Short mmCIF file of C-alpha atoms in Angstrom, two decimals:
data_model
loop_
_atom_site.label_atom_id
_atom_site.label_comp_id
_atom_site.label_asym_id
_atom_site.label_seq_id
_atom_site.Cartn_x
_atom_site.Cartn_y
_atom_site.Cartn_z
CA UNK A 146 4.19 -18.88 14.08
CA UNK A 147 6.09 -15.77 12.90
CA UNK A 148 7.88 -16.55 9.99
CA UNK A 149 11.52 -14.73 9.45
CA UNK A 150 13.77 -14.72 6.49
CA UNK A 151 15.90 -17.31 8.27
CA UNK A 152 12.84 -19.81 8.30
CA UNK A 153 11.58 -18.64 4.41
CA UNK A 154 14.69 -19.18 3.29
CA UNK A 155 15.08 -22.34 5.11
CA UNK A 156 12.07 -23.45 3.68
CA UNK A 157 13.08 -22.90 -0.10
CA UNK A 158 16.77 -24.38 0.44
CA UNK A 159 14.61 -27.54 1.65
CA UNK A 160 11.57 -27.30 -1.22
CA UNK A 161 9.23 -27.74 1.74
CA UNK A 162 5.82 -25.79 2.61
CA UNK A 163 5.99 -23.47 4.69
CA UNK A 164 2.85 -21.12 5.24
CA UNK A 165 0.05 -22.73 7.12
CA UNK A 166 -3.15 -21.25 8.55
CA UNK A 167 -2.88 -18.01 10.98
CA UNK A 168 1.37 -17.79 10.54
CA UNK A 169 2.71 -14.09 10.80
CA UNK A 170 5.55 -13.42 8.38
CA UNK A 171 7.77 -10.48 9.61
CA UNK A 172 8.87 -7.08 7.30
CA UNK A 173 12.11 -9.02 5.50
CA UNK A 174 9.92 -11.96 4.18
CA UNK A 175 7.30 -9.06 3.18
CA UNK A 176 9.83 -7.66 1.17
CA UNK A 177 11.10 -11.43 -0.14
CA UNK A 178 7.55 -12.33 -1.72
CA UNK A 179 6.08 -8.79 -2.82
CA UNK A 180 8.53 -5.79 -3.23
CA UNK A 181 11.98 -7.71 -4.13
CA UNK A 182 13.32 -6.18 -7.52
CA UNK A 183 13.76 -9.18 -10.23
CA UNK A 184 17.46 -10.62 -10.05
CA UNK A 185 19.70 -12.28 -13.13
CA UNK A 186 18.66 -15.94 -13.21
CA UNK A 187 19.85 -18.77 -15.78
CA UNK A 188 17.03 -20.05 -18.20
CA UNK A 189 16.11 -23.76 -18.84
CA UNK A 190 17.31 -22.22 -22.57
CA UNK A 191 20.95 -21.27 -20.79
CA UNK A 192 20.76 -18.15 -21.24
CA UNK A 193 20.13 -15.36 -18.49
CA UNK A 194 16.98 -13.58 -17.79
CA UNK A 195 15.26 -11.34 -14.98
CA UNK A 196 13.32 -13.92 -12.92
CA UNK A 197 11.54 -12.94 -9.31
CA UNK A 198 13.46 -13.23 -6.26
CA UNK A 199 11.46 -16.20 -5.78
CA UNK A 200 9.61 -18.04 -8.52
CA UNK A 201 6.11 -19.33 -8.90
CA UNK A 202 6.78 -22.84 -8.78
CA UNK A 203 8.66 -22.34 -5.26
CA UNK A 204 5.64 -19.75 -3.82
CA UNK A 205 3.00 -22.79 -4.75
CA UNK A 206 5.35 -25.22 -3.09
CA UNK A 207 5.32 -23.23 -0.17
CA UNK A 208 1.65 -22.58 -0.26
CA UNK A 209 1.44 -26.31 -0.54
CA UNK A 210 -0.17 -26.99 3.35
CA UNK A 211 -2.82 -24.03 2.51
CA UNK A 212 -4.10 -26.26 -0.30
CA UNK A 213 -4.77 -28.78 2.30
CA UNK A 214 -7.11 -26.49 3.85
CA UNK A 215 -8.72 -25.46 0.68
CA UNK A 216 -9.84 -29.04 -0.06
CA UNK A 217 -11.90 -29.19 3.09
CA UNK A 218 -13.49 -25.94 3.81
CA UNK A 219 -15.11 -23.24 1.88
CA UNK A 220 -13.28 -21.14 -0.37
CA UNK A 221 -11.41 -18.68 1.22
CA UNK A 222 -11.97 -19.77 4.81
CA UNK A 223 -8.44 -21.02 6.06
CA UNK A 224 -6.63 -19.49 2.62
CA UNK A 225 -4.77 -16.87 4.73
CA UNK A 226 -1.44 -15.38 6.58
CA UNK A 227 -0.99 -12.47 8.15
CA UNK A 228 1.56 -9.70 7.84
CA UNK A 229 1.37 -6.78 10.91
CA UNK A 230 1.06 -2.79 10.03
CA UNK A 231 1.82 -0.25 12.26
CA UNK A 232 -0.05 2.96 12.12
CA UNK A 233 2.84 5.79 11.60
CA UNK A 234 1.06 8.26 13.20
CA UNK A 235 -0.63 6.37 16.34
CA UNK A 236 1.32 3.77 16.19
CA UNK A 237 -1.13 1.05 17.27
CA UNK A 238 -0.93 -2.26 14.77
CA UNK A 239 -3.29 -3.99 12.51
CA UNK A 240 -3.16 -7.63 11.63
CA UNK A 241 -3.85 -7.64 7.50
CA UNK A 242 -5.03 -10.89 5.71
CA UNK A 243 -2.54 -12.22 3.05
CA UNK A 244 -4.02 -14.83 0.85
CA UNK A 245 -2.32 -17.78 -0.91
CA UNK A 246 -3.45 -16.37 -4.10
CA UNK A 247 -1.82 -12.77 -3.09
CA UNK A 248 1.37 -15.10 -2.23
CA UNK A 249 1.61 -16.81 -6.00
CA UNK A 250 0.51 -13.97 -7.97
CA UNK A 251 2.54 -11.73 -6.21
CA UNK A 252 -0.12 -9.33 -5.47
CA UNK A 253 -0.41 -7.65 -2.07
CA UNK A 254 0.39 -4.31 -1.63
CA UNK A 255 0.13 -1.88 1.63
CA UNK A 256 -1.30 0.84 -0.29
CA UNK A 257 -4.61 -1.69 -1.07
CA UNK A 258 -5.47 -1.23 2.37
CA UNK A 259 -5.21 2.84 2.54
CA UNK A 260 -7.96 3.93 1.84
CA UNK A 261 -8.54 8.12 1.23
CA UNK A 262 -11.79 8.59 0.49
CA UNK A 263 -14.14 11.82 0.39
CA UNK A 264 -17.56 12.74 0.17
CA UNK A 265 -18.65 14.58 -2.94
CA UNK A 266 -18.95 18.18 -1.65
CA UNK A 267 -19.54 21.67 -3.69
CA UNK A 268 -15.82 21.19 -5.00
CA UNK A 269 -16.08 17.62 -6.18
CA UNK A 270 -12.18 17.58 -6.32
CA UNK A 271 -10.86 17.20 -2.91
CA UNK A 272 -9.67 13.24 -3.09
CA UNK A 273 -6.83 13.73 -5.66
CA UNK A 274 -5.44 16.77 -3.38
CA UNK A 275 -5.55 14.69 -0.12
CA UNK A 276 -3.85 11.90 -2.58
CA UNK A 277 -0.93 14.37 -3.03
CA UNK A 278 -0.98 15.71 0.53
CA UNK A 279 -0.31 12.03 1.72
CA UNK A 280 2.06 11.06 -0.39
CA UNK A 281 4.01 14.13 0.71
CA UNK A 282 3.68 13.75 4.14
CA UNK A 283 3.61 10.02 4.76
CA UNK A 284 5.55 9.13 1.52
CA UNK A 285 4.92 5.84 -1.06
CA UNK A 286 7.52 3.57 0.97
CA UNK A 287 6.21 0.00 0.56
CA UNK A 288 5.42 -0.75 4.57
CA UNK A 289 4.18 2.59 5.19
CA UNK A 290 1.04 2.62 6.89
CA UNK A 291 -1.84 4.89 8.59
CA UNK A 292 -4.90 3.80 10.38
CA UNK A 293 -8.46 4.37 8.94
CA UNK A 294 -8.81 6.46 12.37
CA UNK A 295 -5.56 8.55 11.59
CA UNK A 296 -6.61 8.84 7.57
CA UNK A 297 -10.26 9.76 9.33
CA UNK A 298 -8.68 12.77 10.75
CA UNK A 299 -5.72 13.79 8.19
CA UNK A 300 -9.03 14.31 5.50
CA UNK A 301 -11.08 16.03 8.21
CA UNK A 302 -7.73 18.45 9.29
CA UNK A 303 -7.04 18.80 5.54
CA UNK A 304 -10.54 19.35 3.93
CA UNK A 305 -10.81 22.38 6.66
CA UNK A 306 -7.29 24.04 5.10
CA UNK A 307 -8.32 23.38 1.63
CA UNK A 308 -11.74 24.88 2.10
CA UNK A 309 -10.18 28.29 3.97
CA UNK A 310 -7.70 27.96 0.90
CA UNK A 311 -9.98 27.98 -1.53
CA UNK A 312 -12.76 30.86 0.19
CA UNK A 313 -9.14 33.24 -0.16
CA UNK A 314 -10.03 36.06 -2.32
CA UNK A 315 -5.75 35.93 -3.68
CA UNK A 316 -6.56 32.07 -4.48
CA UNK A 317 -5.76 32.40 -8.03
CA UNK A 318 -2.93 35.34 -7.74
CA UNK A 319 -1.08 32.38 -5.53
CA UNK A 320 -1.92 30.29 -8.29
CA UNK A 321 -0.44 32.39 -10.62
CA UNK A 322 3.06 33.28 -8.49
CA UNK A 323 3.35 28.97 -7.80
CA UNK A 324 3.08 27.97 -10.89
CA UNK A 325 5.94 25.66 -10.98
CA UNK A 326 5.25 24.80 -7.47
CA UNK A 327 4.33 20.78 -6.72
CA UNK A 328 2.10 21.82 -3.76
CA UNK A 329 -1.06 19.90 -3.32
CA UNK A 330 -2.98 23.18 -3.30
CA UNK A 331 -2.66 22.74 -6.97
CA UNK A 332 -4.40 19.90 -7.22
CA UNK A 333 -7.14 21.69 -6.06
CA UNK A 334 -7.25 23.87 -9.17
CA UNK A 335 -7.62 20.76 -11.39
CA UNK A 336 -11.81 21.60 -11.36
CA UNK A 337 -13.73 23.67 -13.49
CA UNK A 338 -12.95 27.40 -13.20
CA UNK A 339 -16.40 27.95 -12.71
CA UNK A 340 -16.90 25.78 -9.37
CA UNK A 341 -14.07 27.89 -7.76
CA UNK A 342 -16.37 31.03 -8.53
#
Protein backbone atom coordinates (compact mmCIF):
# COMPACT_ATOMS: atom_id res chain seq x y z
CA UNK A 1 0.00 0.00 0.00
CA UNK A 2 1.30 3.54 -0.62
CA UNK A 3 0.97 5.43 2.31
CA UNK A 4 0.07 9.42 1.92
CA UNK A 5 -0.03 12.11 4.49
CA UNK A 6 -3.82 11.78 4.49
CA UNK A 7 -3.48 8.03 5.70
CA UNK A 8 -0.22 8.93 8.27
CA UNK A 9 -2.03 11.40 9.64
CA UNK A 10 -5.10 9.40 9.85
CA UNK A 11 -3.27 6.91 11.52
CA UNK A 12 -1.88 9.19 14.44
CA UNK A 13 -5.39 11.07 14.94
CA UNK A 14 -6.57 7.28 15.56
CA UNK A 15 -3.23 5.97 17.71
CA UNK A 16 -3.34 2.98 15.37
CA UNK A 17 -0.33 1.13 13.44
CA UNK A 18 0.11 1.87 10.44
CA UNK A 19 3.35 0.55 8.57
CA UNK A 20 3.25 -3.10 7.75
CA UNK A 21 5.58 -5.22 5.63
CA UNK A 22 6.39 -4.01 1.84
CA UNK A 23 4.05 -0.46 2.26
CA UNK A 24 5.44 2.52 0.09
CA UNK A 25 5.15 5.85 1.86
CA UNK A 26 5.07 8.79 -0.68
CA UNK A 27 7.57 12.24 -0.55
CA UNK A 28 5.08 14.26 2.15
CA UNK A 29 5.18 11.37 4.77
CA UNK A 30 9.12 11.25 3.92
CA UNK A 31 9.31 14.61 4.95
CA UNK A 32 6.68 13.95 8.15
CA UNK A 33 9.06 11.20 9.82
CA UNK A 34 12.73 12.36 8.75
CA UNK A 35 13.27 16.02 7.56
CA UNK A 36 10.27 17.93 9.50
CA UNK A 37 11.90 20.88 11.56
CA UNK A 38 10.92 20.44 15.49
CA UNK A 39 7.59 22.46 16.27
CA UNK A 40 6.48 24.27 19.85
CA UNK A 41 4.85 21.49 21.86
CA UNK A 42 3.43 21.67 25.60
CA UNK A 43 5.47 19.56 28.21
CA UNK A 44 3.97 17.02 30.73
CA UNK A 45 5.85 19.97 33.06
CA UNK A 46 3.36 22.75 31.21
CA UNK A 47 5.68 24.45 29.88
CA UNK A 48 6.63 24.62 26.03
CA UNK A 49 9.44 22.93 24.34
CA UNK A 50 10.70 21.93 20.71
CA UNK A 51 9.37 18.36 20.30
CA UNK A 52 9.52 16.38 16.67
CA UNK A 53 6.77 16.74 14.36
CA UNK A 54 5.92 13.40 15.48
CA UNK A 55 7.14 11.84 18.71
CA UNK A 56 8.70 8.54 19.58
CA UNK A 57 5.99 7.10 21.42
CA UNK A 58 3.56 7.71 18.28
CA UNK A 59 6.47 6.33 15.54
CA UNK A 60 6.62 2.92 17.86
CA UNK A 61 2.85 2.88 17.89
CA UNK A 62 2.84 3.02 14.35
CA UNK A 63 5.62 0.57 13.93
CA UNK A 64 3.50 -1.55 16.18
CA UNK A 65 2.35 -4.41 13.23
CA UNK A 66 6.29 -4.57 12.21
CA UNK A 67 6.92 -5.88 15.73
CA UNK A 68 4.59 -8.61 14.89
CA UNK A 69 6.83 -9.67 12.26
CA UNK A 70 9.91 -9.34 14.29
CA UNK A 71 8.67 -11.93 16.81
CA UNK A 72 8.47 -14.61 14.16
CA UNK A 73 11.23 -14.29 11.73
CA UNK A 74 14.82 -13.46 11.81
CA UNK A 75 16.00 -10.18 12.63
CA UNK A 76 15.68 -7.89 10.03
CA UNK A 77 13.75 -10.05 7.60
CA UNK A 78 10.17 -8.40 7.37
CA UNK A 79 11.53 -5.07 9.50
CA UNK A 80 11.09 -2.87 6.38
CA UNK A 81 9.11 -0.06 4.15
CA UNK A 82 9.98 1.38 1.27
CA UNK A 83 10.27 4.97 0.13
CA UNK A 84 10.89 5.45 -4.04
CA UNK A 85 14.02 7.67 -5.48
CA UNK A 86 14.16 8.93 -8.70
CA UNK A 87 17.45 9.29 -10.41
CA UNK A 88 17.65 13.24 -11.39
CA UNK A 89 19.63 12.71 -14.15
CA UNK A 90 18.11 9.37 -15.82
CA UNK A 91 15.29 9.50 -14.21
CA UNK A 92 14.63 5.77 -13.73
CA UNK A 93 13.50 4.91 -9.83
CA UNK A 94 14.89 2.86 -7.09
CA UNK A 95 12.89 1.24 -4.36
CA UNK A 96 15.14 2.01 -0.92
CA UNK A 97 14.61 -0.11 2.30
CA UNK A 98 13.38 1.93 5.36
CA UNK A 99 13.63 0.06 8.55
CA UNK A 100 11.45 0.32 11.70
CA UNK A 101 14.48 1.23 13.56
CA UNK A 102 15.30 4.14 10.82
CA UNK A 103 11.42 5.07 11.50
CA UNK A 104 11.85 5.52 15.60
CA UNK A 105 15.23 6.84 15.66
CA UNK A 106 14.59 9.08 13.05
CA UNK A 107 17.47 8.10 11.01
CA UNK A 108 17.21 7.71 7.25
CA UNK A 109 18.64 10.02 5.09
CA UNK A 110 18.90 10.11 1.02
CA UNK A 111 22.39 11.10 1.10
CA UNK A 112 23.21 7.41 2.98
CA UNK A 113 22.53 5.90 -0.18
CA UNK A 114 24.87 8.27 -2.52
CA UNK A 115 27.61 6.96 -2.65
CA UNK A 116 30.91 9.00 -4.43
CA UNK A 117 33.60 6.97 -4.21
CA UNK A 118 37.17 6.95 -5.97
CA UNK A 119 40.02 4.87 -6.43
CA UNK A 120 43.26 6.02 -4.86
CA UNK A 121 45.16 7.35 -7.91
CA UNK A 122 48.66 9.45 -8.13
CA UNK A 123 46.59 12.49 -6.62
CA UNK A 124 45.01 10.71 -3.70
CA UNK A 125 42.58 13.75 -3.40
CA UNK A 126 39.99 13.48 -6.00
CA UNK A 127 36.80 12.30 -3.64
CA UNK A 128 36.46 15.57 -1.64
CA UNK A 129 36.51 17.60 -5.15
CA UNK A 130 33.81 15.33 -6.76
CA UNK A 131 32.05 15.91 -3.11
CA UNK A 132 31.98 19.66 -3.96
CA UNK A 133 31.28 19.23 -7.67
CA UNK A 134 27.99 17.35 -6.64
CA UNK A 135 26.81 19.33 -4.25
CA UNK A 136 27.05 22.18 -6.76
CA UNK A 137 25.49 20.62 -9.44
CA UNK A 138 22.89 18.32 -7.94
CA UNK A 139 22.53 20.37 -4.65
CA UNK A 140 21.98 18.90 -0.73
CA UNK A 141 18.00 19.03 -1.09
CA UNK A 142 16.74 16.19 1.14
CA UNK A 143 14.98 13.90 -1.84
CA UNK A 144 17.61 14.57 -4.23
CA UNK A 145 18.85 11.61 -5.80
CA UNK A 146 21.37 10.08 -8.57
CA UNK A 147 21.81 6.55 -9.61
CA UNK A 148 25.06 4.56 -8.85
CA UNK A 149 25.09 4.34 -12.88
CA UNK A 150 24.71 8.25 -13.23
CA UNK A 151 27.34 8.87 -10.07
CA UNK A 152 29.46 5.99 -12.19
CA UNK A 153 29.74 8.41 -14.94
CA UNK A 154 29.66 12.07 -13.23
CA UNK A 155 33.27 10.64 -11.40
CA UNK A 156 34.45 9.14 -14.69
CA UNK A 157 33.40 12.71 -16.77
CA UNK A 158 34.85 14.63 -13.79
CA UNK A 159 38.13 12.73 -12.89
CA UNK A 160 39.01 13.31 -16.83
CA UNK A 161 38.54 17.45 -16.29
CA UNK A 162 40.31 17.39 -13.06
CA UNK A 163 43.21 15.41 -14.41
CA UNK A 164 43.57 17.89 -17.78
CA UNK A 165 43.16 20.61 -14.92
CA UNK A 166 45.69 19.63 -12.98
CA UNK A 167 48.50 18.50 -16.11
CA UNK A 168 47.89 22.72 -16.96
CA UNK A 169 51.21 24.26 -16.72
CA UNK A 170 49.02 27.93 -15.34
CA UNK A 171 47.43 25.45 -12.60
CA UNK A 172 48.71 27.37 -9.77
CA UNK A 173 48.67 31.08 -11.50
CA UNK A 174 44.64 30.19 -11.67
CA UNK A 175 45.07 29.28 -8.25
CA UNK A 176 46.50 32.31 -7.38
CA UNK A 177 43.91 34.83 -9.51
CA UNK A 178 40.68 32.48 -7.73
CA UNK A 179 41.59 32.71 -4.60
CA UNK A 180 38.35 33.68 -3.15
CA UNK A 181 36.68 31.56 -5.65
CA UNK A 182 34.37 28.42 -4.14
CA UNK A 183 35.13 26.31 -7.27
CA UNK A 184 35.71 22.68 -6.72
CA UNK A 185 38.99 22.98 -8.60
CA UNK A 186 40.15 24.15 -5.27
CA UNK A 187 39.55 21.33 -3.60
CA UNK A 188 41.90 19.82 -5.65
CA UNK A 189 44.74 21.92 -4.24
CA UNK A 190 43.98 20.63 -0.70
CA UNK A 191 47.15 17.84 -1.35
CA UNK A 192 50.61 18.15 -0.77
CA UNK A 193 52.37 20.71 -3.01
CA UNK A 194 54.67 18.19 -3.86
CA UNK A 195 52.13 15.55 -5.50
CA UNK A 196 50.97 18.39 -7.88
CA UNK A 197 54.76 18.56 -9.04
Amino acid sequence: MLITRDILNKALEDKMPLFHDGDYIDDDVLYDLFYAQPILKDLPNGKKGLRTLIPRNDRNILCAELNGYMSNSPKGVFDKIYYTLRCKLCNKTFPVRITKGQIINRTFKISNYINISVNPDRYYLFTKALRELYNIKYGNVYNTYVCKSCVEKFVSDTMQEASEFLERKDKFDWFLFHKNSDDWKRKLFSLNSATLL
